[in-house]
Tab-separated table of C-alpha atoms in Angstrom:
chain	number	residue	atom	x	y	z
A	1	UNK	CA	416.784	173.299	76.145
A	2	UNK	CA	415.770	176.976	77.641
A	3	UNK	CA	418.777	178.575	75.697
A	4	UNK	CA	417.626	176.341	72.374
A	5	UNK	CA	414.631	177.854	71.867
A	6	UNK	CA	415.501	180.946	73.190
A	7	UNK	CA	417.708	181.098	70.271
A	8	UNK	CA	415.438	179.344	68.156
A	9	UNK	CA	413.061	182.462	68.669
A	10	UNK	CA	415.827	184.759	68.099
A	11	UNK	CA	417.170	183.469	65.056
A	12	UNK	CA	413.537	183.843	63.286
A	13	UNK	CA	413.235	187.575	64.857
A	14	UNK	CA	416.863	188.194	62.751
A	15	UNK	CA	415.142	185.995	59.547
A	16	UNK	CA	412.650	188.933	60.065
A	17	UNK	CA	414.542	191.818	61.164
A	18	UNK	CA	417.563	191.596	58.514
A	19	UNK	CA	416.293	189.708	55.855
A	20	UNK	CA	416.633	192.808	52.682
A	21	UNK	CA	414.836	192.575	49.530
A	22	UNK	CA	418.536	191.892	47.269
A	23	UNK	CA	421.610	193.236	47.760
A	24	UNK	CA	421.852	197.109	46.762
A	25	UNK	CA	424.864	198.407	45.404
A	26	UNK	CA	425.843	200.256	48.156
A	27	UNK	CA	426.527	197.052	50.065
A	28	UNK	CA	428.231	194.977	46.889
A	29	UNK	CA	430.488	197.578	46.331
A	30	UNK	CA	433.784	197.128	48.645
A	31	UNK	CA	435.385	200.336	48.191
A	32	UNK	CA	433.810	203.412	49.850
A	33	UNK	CA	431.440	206.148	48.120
A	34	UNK	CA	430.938	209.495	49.996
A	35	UNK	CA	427.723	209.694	48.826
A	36	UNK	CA	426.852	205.998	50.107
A	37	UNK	CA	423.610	205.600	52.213
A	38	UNK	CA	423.053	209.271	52.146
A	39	UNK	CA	420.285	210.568	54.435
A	40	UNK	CA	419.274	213.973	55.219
A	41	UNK	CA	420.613	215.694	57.954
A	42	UNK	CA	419.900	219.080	57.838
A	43	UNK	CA	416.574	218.360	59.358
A	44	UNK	CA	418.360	216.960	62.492
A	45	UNK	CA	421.363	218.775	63.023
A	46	UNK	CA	420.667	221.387	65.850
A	47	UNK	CA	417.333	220.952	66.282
A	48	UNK	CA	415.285	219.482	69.081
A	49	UNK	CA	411.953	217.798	68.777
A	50	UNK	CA	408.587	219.687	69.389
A	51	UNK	CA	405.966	218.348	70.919
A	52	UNK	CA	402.778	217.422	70.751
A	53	UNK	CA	404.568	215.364	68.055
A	54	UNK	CA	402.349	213.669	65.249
A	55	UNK	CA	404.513	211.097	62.892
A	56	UNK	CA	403.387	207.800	61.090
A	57	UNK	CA	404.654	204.725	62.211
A	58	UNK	CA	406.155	201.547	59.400
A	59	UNK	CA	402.933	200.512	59.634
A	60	UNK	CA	401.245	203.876	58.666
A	61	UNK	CA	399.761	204.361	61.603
A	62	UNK	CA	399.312	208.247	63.399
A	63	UNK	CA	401.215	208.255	66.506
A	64	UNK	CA	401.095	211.400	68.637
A	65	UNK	CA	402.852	212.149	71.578
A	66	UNK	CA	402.189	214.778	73.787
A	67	UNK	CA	405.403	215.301	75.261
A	68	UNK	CA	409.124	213.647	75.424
A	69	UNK	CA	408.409	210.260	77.014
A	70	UNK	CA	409.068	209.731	80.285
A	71	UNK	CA	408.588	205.879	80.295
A	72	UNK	CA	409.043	203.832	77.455
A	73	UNK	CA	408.606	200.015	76.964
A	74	UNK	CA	410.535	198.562	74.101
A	75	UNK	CA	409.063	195.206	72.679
A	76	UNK	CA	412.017	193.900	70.920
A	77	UNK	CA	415.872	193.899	71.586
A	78	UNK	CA	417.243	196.359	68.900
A	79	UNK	CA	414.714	199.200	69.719
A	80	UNK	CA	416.278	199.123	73.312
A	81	UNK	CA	419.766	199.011	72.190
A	82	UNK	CA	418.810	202.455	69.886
A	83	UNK	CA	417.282	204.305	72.875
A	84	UNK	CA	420.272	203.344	75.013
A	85	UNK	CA	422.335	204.424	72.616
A	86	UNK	CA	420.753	207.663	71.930
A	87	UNK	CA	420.686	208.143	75.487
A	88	UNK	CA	417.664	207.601	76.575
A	89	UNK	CA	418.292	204.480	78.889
A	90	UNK	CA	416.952	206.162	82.096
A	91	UNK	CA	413.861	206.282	80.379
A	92	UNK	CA	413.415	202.669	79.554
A	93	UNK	CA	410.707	201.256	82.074
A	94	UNK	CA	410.361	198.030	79.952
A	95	UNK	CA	412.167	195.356	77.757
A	96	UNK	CA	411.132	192.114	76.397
A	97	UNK	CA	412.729	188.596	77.976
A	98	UNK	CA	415.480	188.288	75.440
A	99	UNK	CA	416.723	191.920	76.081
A	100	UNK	CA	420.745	191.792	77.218
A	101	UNK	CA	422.550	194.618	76.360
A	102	UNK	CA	423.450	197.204	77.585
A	103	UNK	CA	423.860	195.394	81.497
A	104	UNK	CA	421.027	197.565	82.694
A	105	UNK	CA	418.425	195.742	81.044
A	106	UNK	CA	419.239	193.188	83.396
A	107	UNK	CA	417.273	195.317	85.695
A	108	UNK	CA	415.101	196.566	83.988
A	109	UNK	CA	410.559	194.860	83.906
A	110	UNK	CA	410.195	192.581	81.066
A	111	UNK	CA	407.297	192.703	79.565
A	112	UNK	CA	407.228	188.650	77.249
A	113	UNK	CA	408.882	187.331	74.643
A	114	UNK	CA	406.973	185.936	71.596
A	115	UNK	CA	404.050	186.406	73.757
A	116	UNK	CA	403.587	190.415	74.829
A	117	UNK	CA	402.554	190.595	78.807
A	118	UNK	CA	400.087	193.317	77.881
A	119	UNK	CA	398.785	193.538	81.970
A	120	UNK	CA	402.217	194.094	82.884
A	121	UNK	CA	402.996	196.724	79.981
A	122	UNK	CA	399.964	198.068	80.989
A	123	UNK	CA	400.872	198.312	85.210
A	124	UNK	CA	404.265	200.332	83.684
A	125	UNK	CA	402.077	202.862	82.400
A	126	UNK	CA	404.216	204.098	80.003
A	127	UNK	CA	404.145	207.184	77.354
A	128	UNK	CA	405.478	205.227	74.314
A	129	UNK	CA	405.328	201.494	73.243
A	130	UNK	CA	408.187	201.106	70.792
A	131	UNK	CA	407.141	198.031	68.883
A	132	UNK	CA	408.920	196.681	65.349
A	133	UNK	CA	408.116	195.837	62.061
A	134	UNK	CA	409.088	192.142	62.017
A	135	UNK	CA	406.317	191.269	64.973
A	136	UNK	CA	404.022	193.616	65.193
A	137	UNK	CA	401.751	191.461	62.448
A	138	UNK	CA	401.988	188.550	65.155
A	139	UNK	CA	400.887	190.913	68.481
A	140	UNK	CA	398.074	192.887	66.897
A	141	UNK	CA	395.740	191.987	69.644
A	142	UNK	CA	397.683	192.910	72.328
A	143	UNK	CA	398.991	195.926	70.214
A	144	UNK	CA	395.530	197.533	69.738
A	145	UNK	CA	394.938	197.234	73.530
A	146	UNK	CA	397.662	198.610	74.387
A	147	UNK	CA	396.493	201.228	72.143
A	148	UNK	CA	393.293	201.548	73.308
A	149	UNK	CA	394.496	202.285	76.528
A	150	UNK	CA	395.625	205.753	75.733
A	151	UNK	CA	399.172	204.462	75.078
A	152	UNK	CA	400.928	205.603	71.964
A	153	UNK	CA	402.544	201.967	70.094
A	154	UNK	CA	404.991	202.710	67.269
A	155	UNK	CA	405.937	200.343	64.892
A	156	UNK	CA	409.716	200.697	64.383
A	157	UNK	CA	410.414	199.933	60.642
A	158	UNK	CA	411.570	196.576	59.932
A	159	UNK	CA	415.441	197.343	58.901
A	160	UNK	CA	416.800	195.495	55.485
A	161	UNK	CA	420.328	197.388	55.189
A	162	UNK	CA	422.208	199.997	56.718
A	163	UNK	CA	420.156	202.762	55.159
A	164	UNK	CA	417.470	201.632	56.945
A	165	UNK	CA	418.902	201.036	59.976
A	166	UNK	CA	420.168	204.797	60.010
A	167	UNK	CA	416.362	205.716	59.491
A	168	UNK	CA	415.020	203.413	61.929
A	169	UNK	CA	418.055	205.562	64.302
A	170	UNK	CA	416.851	208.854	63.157
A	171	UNK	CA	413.003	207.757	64.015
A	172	UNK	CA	413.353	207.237	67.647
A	173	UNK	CA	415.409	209.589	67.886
A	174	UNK	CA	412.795	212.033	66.863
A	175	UNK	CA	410.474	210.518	69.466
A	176	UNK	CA	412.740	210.705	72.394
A	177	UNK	CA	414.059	214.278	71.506
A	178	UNK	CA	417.245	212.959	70.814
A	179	UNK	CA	417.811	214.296	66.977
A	180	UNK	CA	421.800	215.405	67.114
A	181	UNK	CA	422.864	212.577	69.110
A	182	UNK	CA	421.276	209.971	66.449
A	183	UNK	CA	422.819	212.373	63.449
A	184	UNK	CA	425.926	211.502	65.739
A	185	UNK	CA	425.534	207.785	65.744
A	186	UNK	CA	424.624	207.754	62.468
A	187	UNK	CA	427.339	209.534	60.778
A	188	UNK	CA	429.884	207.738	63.059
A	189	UNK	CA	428.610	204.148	61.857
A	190	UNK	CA	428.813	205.646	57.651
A	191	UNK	CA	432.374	206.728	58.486
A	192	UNK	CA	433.669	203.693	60.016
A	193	UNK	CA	431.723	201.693	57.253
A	194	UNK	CA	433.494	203.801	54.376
A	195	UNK	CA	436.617	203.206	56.169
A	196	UNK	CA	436.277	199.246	56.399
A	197	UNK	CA	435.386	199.646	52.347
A	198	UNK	CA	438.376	201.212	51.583
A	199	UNK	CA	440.608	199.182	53.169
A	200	UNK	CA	438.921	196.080	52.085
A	201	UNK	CA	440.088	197.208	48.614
A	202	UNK	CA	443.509	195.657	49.638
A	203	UNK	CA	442.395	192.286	49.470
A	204	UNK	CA	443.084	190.534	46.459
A	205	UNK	CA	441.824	187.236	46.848
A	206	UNK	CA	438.762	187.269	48.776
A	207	UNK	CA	438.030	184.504	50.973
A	208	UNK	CA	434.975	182.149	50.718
A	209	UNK	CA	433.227	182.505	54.078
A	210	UNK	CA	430.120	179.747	55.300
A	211	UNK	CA	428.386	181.439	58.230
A	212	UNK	CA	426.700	179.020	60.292
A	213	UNK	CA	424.207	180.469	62.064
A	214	UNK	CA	422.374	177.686	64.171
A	215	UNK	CA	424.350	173.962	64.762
A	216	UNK	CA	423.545	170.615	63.348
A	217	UNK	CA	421.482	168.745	63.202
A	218	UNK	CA	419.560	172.297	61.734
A	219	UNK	CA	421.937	173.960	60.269
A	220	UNK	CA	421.103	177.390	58.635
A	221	UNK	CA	423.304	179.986	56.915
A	222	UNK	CA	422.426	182.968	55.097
A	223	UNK	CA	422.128	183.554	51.532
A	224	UNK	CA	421.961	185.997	48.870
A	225	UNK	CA	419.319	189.020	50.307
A	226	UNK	CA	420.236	189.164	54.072
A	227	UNK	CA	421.744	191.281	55.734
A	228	UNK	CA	425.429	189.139	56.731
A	229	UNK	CA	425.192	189.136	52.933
A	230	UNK	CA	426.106	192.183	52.035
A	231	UNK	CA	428.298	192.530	55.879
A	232	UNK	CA	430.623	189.723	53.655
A	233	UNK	CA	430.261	192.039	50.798
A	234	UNK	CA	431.650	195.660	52.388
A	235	UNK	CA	434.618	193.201	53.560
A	236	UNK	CA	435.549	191.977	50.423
A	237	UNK	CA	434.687	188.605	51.141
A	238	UNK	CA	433.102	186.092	49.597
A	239	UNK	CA	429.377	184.368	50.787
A	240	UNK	CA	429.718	180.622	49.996
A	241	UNK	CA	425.811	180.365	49.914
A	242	UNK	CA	425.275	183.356	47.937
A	243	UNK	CA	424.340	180.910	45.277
A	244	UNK	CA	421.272	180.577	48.283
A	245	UNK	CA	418.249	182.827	48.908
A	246	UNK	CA	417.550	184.043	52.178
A	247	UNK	CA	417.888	181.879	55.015
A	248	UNK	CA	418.523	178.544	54.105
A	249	UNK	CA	418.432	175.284	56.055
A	250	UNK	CA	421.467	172.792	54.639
A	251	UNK	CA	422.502	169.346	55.277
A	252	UNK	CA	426.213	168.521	55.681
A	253	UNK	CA	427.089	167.473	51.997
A	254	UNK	CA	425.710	170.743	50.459
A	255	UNK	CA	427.795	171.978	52.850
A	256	UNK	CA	431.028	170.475	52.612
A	257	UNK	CA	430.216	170.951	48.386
A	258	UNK	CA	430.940	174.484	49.034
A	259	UNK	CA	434.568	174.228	50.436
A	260	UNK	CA	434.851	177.223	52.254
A	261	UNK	CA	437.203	178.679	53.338
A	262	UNK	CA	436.609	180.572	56.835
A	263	UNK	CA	433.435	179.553	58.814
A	264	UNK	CA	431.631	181.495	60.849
A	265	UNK	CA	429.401	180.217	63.969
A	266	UNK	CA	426.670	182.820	65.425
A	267	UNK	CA	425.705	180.717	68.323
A	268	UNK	CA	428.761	180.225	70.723
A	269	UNK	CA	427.163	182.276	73.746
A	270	UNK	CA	425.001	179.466	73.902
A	271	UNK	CA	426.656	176.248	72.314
A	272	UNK	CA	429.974	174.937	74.550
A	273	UNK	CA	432.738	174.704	72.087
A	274	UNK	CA	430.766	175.649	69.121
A	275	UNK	CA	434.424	176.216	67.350
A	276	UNK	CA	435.654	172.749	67.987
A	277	UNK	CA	432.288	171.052	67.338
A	278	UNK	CA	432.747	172.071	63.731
A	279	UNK	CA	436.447	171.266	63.830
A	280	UNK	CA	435.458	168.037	65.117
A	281	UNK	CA	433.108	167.370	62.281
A	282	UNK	CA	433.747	163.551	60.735
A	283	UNK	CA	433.662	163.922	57.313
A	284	UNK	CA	435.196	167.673	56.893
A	285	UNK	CA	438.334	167.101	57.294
A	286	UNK	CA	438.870	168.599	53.401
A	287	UNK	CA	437.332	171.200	53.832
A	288	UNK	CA	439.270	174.059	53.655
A	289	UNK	CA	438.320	175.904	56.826
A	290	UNK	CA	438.597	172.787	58.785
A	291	UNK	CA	442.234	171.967	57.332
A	292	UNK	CA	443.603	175.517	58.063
A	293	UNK	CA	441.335	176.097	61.086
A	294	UNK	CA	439.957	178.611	60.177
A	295	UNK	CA	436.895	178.415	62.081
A	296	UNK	CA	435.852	181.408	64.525
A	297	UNK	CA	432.679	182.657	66.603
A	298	UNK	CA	430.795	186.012	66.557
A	299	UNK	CA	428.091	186.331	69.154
A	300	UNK	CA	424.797	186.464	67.301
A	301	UNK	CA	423.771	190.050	68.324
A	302	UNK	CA	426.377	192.138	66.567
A	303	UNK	CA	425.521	190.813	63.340
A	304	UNK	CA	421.839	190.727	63.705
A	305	UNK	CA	420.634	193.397	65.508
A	306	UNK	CA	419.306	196.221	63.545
A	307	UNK	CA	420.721	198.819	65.761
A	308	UNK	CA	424.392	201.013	66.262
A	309	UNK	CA	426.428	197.900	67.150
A	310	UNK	CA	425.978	196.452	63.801
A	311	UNK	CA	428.867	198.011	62.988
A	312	UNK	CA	430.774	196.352	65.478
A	313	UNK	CA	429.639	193.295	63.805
A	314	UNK	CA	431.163	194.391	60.221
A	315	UNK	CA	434.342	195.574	62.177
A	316	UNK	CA	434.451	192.090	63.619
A	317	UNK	CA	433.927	189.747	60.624
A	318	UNK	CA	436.782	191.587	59.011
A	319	UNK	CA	439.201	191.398	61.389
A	320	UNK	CA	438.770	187.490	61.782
A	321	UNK	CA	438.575	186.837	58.426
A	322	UNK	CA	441.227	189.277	57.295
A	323	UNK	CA	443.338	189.915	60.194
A	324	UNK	CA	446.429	190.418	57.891
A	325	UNK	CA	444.479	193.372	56.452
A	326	UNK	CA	442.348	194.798	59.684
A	327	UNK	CA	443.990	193.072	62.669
A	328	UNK	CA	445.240	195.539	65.205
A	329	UNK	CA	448.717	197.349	63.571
């Protein structure tokens, strides 16, 4: 029941975190654009951060820091997966419960869940409180103490595509004086996304993909305006909710009605057999995914974590739904 509504709670953090406002073109176009999700760089390349530093947060709030922090405390699992990967792990004093990648967080204070520990963030007495856009509303309180301890909070912006996630990269990396190596992660995620476009071109009949993203009896997939949406889309592939908005809950026959043909489960690290539960469905035995088995798992975080490995996530879905086209040569 602890994993349940551990996921439970995660799930609604990814309704938040990757839920965009419509599809853009540059995720419903397949092929690649070299001018796709175009940020600038020039301010970054080659250039370290100064400090005192004075930015605004998502939430329009002045945040100075006085100097490249030393400690941080990260409130939410995708702001500690950008520091790490920025390289700024040693820094990381705090994480919240559900952090789990990279294996040092295992280590690492946590500091809540849902619920922020503020005494505890407070006893790490840290230089910068990374919070995010998708919960700050719901931790005001302890937020503003934190705050009004002396403790600079910044409210990481709540990513809806992969331009934003690049921004939400560039951010932090301006706080933690890491500017080239975020221009680096950045740029490396665009050119392995261009590349996945292109080759999606190949495919001439896409496939009709459910993605399953809790089991029954509450089963949820994502529609039209999240972010797997448009993940399906740079593959080539097609969402069989997309008829849907946002995240939607669905009872078996709607289900079935669509006759898919791949589905896609999100919650194996925490379901036993969550492939052969769906194979094992009575009553889908029509369906097209069933019939072929073409049923697969990819772990939750890859494809809902607004941070590098989100790329990953694309990298994956295409390969198991396509693996003629971007299975290993």
């Amino acid at each position: 029941m602890k994993h349940l509504s551990n996921y439970i709670f995660m799930l609604l953090m990814a309704i938040g975190l990757l839920v965009g406002c419509g599809d853009n073109e540059e995720s419903s176009q397949p092929k690649a654009d070299k001018n796709e999700e175009s940020t600038s760089t020039e301010e970054t390349q080659d250039q370290a951060t100064a400090y005192p530093l004075t930015v605004e947060d998502s939430a329009g709030n002045e945040v100075v820091l006085e100097e490249d922090p030393a400690k941080i405390v990260t409130l939410i699992p995708s702001n500690t997966e950008v520091v790490f990967a920025l390289g700024a792990g040693e820094q990381v004093v705090g994480v919240s419960d559900h952090d789990n990648y990279p294996e040092q967080v295992k280590e690492i204070d946590k500091v809540g869940g849902m619920q922020i520990n503020t005494e505890k963030v407070l006893s790490l007495k840290p230089d910068l409180v990374l919070a995010h856009g998708s919960s700050a509303h719901n931790s005001q309180a302890a937020l503003d103490q934190i705050t009004s301890a002396g403790i600079p909070v910044y409210i990481v912006k709540n990513a809806s595509d992969f331009k934003s996630v690049y921004e939400t990269i560039h951010s932090i990396g301006k706080l933690v004086d890491e500017q080239n190596e975020a221009e680096s992660i950045v740029s490396g995620m665009k050119d392995k996304l261009a590349t996945i476009k292109e080759k999606a071109t190949e495919i001439k009949d896409p496939k009709s993909v459910f993605v399953e993203v809790s089991p029954m009896p509450e089963i949820y997939t994502t529609g039209t305006g999240t972010f797997m949406n448009q993940m399906l889309k740079a593959i080539n592939a097609k969402n069989a909710a997309a008829d849907l908005e946002g995240w939607v809950k669905m009872n078996e026959e709607a289900v079935i009605s669509l006759q898919p043909d791949v589905v896609i489960t999100t919650y194996g690290y925490y379901t036993e057999n969550s492939v052969a539960q769906v194979l094992n469905r009575e009553g889908w035995e029509q369906v097209p995914a069933i019939e072929n088995k073409q049923v697969f798992d990819v772990h939750s975080d890859i494809v809902s974590r607004s941070g590098p490995r989100l790329i990953e996530g694309v990298e994956q879905l295409a390969e198991t739904i396509y693996p003629e086209t971007f299975g290993d040569e």
